[in-house]
Coordinates of C-alpha atoms and ligand atoms in Angstrom, one line a residue:
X1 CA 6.9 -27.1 -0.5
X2 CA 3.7 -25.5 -2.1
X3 CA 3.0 -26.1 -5.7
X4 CA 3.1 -22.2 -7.4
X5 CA -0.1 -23.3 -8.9
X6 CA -2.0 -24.5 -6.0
X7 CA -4.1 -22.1 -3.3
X8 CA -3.3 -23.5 0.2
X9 CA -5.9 -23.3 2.7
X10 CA -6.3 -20.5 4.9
X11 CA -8.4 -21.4 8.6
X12 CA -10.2 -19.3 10.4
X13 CA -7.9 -19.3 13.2
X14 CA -4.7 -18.8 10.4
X15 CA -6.5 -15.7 9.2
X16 CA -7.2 -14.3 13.0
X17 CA -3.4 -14.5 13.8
X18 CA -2.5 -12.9 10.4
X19 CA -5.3 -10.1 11.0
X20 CA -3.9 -9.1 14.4
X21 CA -0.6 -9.0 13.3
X22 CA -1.0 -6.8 10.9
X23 CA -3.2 -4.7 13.2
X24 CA -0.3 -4.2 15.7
X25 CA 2.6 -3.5 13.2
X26 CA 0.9 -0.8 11.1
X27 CA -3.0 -0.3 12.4
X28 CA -4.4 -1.6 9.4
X29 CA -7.7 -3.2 10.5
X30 CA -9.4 -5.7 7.8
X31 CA -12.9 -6.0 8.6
X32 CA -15.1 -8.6 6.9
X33 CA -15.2 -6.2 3.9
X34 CA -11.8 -6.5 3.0
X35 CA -11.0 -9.8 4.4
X36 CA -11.3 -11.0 1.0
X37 CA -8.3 -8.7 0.1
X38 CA -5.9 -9.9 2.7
X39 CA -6.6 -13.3 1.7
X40 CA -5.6 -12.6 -1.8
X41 CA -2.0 -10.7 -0.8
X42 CA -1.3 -13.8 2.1
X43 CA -2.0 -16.2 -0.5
X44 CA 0.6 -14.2 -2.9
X45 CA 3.5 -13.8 0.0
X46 CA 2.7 -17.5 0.6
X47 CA 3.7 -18.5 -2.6
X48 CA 6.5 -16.6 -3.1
X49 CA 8.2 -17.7 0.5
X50 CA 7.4 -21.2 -1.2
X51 CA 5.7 -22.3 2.0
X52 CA 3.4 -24.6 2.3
X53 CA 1.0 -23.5 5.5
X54 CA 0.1 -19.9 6.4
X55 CA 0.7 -20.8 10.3
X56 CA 4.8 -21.3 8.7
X57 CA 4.3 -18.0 7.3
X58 CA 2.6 -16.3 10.9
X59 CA 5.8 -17.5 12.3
X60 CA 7.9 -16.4 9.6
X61 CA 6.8 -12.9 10.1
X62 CA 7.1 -12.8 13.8
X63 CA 10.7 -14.3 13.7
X64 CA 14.1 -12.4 13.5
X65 CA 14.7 -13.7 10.0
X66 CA 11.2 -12.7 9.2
X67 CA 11.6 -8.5 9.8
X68 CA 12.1 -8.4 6.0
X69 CA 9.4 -10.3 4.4
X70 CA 6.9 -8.8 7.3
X71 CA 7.8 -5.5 5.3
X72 CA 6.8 -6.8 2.1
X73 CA 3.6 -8.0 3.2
X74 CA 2.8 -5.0 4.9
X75 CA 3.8 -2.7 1.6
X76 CA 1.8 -5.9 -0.4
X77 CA -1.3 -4.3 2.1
X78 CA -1.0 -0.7 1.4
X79 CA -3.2 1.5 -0.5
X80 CA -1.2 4.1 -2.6
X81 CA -3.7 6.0 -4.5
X82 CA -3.1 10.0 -4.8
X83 CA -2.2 12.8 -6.6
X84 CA -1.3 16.3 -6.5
X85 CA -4.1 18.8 -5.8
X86 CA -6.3 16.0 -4.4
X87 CA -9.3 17.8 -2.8
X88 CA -8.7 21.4 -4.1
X89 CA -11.9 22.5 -1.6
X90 CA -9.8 21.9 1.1
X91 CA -6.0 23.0 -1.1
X92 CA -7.5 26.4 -1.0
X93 CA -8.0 26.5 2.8
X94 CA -4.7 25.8 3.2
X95 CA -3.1 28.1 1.0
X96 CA -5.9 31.0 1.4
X97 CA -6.3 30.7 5.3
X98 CA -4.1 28.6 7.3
X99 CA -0.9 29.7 5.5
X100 CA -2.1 33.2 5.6
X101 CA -2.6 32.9 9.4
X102 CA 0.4 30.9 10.2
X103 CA 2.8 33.3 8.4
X104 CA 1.2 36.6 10.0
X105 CA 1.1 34.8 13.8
X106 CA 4.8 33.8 13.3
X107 CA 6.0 36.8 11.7
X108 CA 4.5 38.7 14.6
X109 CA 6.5 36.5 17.0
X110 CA 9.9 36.6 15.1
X111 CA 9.7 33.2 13.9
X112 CA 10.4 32.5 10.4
X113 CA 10.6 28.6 10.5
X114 CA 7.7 26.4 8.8
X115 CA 7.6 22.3 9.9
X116 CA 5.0 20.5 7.8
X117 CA 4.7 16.9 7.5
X118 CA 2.9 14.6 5.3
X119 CA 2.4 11.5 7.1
X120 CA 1.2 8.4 4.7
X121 CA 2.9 10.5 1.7
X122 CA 2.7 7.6 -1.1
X123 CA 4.3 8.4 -3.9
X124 CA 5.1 12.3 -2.8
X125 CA 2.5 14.5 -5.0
X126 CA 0.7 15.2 -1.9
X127 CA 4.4 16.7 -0.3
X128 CA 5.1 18.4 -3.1
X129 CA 1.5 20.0 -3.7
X130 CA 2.1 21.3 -0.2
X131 CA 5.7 22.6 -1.1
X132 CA 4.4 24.4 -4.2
X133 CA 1.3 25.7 -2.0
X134 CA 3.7 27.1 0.7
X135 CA 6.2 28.5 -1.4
X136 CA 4.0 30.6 -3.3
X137 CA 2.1 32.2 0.2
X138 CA 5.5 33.0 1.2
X139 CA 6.3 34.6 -1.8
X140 CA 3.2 36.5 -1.7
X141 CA 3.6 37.2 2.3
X142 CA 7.0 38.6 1.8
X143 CA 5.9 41.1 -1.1
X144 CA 2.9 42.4 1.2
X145 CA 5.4 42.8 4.2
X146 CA 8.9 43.5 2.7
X147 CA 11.4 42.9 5.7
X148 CA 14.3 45.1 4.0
X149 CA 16.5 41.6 3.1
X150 CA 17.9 42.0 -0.6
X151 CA 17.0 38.7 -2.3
X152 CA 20.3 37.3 -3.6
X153 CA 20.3 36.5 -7.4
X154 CA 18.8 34.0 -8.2
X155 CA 15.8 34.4 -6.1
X156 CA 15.6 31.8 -3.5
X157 CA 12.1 29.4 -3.7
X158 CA 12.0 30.3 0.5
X159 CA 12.8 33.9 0.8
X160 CA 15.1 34.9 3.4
X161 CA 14.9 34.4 6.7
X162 CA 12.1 31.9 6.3
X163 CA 13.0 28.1 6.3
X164 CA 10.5 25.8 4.9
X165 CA 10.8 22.6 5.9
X166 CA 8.7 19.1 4.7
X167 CA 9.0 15.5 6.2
X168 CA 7.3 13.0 3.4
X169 CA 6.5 9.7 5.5
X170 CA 5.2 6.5 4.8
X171 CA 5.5 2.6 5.8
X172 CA 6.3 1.5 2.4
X173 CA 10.3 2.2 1.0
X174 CA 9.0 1.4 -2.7
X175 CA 6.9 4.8 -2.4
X176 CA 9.2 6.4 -0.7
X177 CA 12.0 5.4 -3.4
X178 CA 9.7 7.2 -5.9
X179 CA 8.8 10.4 -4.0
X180 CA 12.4 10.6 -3.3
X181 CA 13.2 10.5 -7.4
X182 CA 10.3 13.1 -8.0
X183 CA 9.4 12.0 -11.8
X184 CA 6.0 11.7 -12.7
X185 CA 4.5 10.7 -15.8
X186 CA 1.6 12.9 -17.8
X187 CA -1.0 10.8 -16.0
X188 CA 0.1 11.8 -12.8
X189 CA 0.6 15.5 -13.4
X190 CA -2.8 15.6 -15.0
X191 CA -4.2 17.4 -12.3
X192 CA -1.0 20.1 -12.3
X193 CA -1.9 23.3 -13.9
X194 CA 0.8 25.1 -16.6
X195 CA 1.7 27.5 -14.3
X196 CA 3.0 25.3 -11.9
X197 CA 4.6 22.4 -14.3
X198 CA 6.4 25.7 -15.4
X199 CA 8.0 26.6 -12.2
X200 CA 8.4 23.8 -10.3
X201 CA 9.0 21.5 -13.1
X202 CA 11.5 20.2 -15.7
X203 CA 10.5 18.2 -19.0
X204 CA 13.2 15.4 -18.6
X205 CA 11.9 13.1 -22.3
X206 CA 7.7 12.5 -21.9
X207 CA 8.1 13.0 -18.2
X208 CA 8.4 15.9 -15.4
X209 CA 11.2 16.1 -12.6
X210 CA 10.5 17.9 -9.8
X211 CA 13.3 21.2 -10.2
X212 CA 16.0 20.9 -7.6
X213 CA 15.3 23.8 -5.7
X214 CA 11.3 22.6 -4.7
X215 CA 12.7 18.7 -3.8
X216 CA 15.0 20.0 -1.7
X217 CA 12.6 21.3 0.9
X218 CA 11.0 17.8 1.0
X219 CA 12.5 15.0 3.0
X220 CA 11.2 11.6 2.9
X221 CA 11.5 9.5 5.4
X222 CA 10.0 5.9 6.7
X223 CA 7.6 6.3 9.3
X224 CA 5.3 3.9 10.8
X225 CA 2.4 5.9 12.1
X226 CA 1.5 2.8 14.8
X227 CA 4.7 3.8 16.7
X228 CA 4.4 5.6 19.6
X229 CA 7.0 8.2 18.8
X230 CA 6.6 10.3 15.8
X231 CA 8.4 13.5 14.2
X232 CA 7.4 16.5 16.6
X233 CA 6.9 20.7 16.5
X234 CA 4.8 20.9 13.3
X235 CA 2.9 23.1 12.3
X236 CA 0.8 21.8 9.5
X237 CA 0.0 17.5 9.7
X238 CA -1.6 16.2 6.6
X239 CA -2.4 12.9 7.2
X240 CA -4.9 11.9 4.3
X241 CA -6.6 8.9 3.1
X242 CA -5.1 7.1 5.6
X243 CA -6.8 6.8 8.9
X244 CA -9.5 5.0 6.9
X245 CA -7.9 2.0 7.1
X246 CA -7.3 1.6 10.5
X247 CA -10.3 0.9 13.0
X248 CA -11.4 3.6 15.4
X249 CA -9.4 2.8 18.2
X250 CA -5.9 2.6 16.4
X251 CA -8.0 6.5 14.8
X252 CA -7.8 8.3 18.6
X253 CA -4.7 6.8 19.2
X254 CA -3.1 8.8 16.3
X255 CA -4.9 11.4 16.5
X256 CA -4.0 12.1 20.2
X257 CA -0.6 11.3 19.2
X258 CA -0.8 13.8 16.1
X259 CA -1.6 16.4 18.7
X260 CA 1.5 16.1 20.3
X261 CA 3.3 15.8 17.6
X262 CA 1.3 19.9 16.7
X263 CA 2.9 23.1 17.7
X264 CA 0.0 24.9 19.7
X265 CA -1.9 26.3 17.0
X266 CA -1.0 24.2 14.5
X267 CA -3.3 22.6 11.8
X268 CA -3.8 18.8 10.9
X269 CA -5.9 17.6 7.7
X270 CA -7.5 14.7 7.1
X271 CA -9.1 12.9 4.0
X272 CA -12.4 13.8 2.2
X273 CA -14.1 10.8 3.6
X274 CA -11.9 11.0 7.1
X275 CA -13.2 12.6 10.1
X276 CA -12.3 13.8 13.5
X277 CA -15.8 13.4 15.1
X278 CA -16.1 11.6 17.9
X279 CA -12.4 10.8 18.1
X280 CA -10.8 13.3 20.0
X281 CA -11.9 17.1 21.7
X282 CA -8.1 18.6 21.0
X283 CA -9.3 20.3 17.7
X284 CA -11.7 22.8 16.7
X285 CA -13.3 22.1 13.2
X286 CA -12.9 24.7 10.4
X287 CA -13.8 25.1 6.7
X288 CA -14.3 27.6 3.5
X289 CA -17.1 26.1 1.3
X290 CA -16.2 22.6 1.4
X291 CA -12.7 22.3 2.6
X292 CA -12.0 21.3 6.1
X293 CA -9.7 21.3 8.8
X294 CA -8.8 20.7 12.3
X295 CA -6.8 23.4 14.2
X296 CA -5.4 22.4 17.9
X297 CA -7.0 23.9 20.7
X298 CA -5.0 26.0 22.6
X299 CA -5.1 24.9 26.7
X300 CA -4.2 28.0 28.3
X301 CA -1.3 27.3 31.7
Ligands
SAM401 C1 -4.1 6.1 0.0 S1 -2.5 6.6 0.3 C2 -2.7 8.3 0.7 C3 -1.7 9.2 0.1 C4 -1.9 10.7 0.3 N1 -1.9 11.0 1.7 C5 -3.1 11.2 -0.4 O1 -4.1 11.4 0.3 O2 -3.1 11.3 -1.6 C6 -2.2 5.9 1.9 C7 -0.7 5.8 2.3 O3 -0.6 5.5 3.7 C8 0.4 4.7 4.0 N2 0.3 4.0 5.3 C9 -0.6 3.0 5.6 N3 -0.4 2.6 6.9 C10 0.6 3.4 7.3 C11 1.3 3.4 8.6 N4 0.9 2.6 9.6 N5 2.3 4.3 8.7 C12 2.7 5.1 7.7 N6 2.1 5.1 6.5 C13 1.0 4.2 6.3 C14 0.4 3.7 2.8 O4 1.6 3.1 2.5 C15 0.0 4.6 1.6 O5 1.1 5.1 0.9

């Protein structure tokens, strides 16, 4: 057994098999950059299985037994930075275009149902910016093009007949836990303007709850974007701030698979520093001043 003090020794070979595994259960690729990082969470997880070689550990993880502490090391791996309104540039696309033209093509066709997903959610604020976002095109949508349905009392967040519906996924259950409970301190709503902590949220001691009405058109969920088969028939994907930690292979693999998992038409963004070039030729690029976004090509029958 290892001493808690003591760092055990971690070959080349050790670190190759840990690497790989890793790779395959979630895509994240550690390149000699971040090596360094790895290294510091297996020596962690090492210590507190109270093993006493990392090639124990590699067959730890890949055992039955194991399914549980491979999760740990996995959400021990992840990157959880956000907030809400990260990248506003590319916020007002979505809320000045792509809602606006989603809403009009839809209503035009009869369909008032709106699937979004964010897929790597963290800690929710990125779901719930979108939730805010979307709710208040609707409402605007609906007052330009009144559809003769008397709002009942009190006035629904998704006016009627629209549904509004958000998947929140990621591969870590602690974030997911706390996206789920939707209370954030005044360090994490520093980027939410009064109008919106005033309608969306409730002071609850020096804290804000997300109000009732806006968490329950979020639904979080685990997800592990390596899989093969992920939540179809969406129309908006965001999926930021993710894909930079996985190599460019494991990169086209989602993003073919994200556009299958895209109604035609349907938008995916990606982070600031993230970028569809050279990945796939399923999306056309667009953008307002700095904001970008990818919209599905259409392949006519
Ligand atoms: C840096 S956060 C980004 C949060 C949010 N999208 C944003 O841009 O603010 C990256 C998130 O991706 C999740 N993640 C990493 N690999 C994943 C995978 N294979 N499947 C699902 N989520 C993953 C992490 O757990 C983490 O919460």
């Amino acid at each position: 057994m290892a001493s808690p003090a003591l760092q055990v020794q971690l070959s080349d070979a050790e670190m190759k098999l840990l690497q790989a595994l890793v790779y395959q259960e979630c895509g994240m690729y550690f390149d000699s950059r971040r090596a360094h990082f790895l290294q510091d969470r297996l020596q962690r997880r090492l210590r507190e299985c109270r093993l006493d070689s990392f090639y124990s550990y590699y067959r730890l993880l890949i055992s039955e037994e194991g399914k549980q502490e491979l999760s740990r090391l996995l959400e021990n791996l992840t990157v959880n930075e956000t907030s809400f309104f990260r990248n506003k540039a590319q916020l007002d696309l979505f809320h000045k275009h792509v809602l606006d033209e989603i809403l009009r093509r839809k209503q035009e066709k009869g369909e008032f149902s709106l699937r979004m997903w964010s897929a790597g959610c963290s800690t929710g604020q990125e779901a719930y910016t979108m939730a805010m976002l979307t709710c208040d095109a609707l409402s605007y949508h609906c007052l330009r093009n009144p559809n003769g349905h008397e709002p009942p009392s009190p006035k629904p967040l998704v006016a009627m007949p629209w549904r509004l519906e958000i998947l929140a996924s990621d591969i870590s259950y602690t974030v997911l836990r706390a996206g789920q409970e939707g209370i954030y301190s005044e360090t994490q709503m520093a980027s939410v303007d009064y109008s919106y902590r005033l309608r969306y949220f409730d002071k609850v001691g020096d804290r804000y709850a997300v109000k009732k009405a806006l968490k329950e058109l979020v639904h979080f969920d685990f997800h592990n974007l390596k899989t093969e088969y992920l939540p179809q028939r969406n129309d908006v994907i965001f999926c930021r701030n993710v894909m930079m930690y996985f190599d460019e292979a494991e990169q086209k693999r989602l993003v073919e698979k994200f556009a299958r998992c895209l109604n035609p038409g349907g938008y995916l963004f990606v982070g600031h520093a993230e970028t569809l070039l050279g990945l796939t030729d399923k999306f056309n690029m667009i953008y307002r001043d700095i904001g970008t976004a990818y919209q599905k090509i259409e392949v006519s029958a």
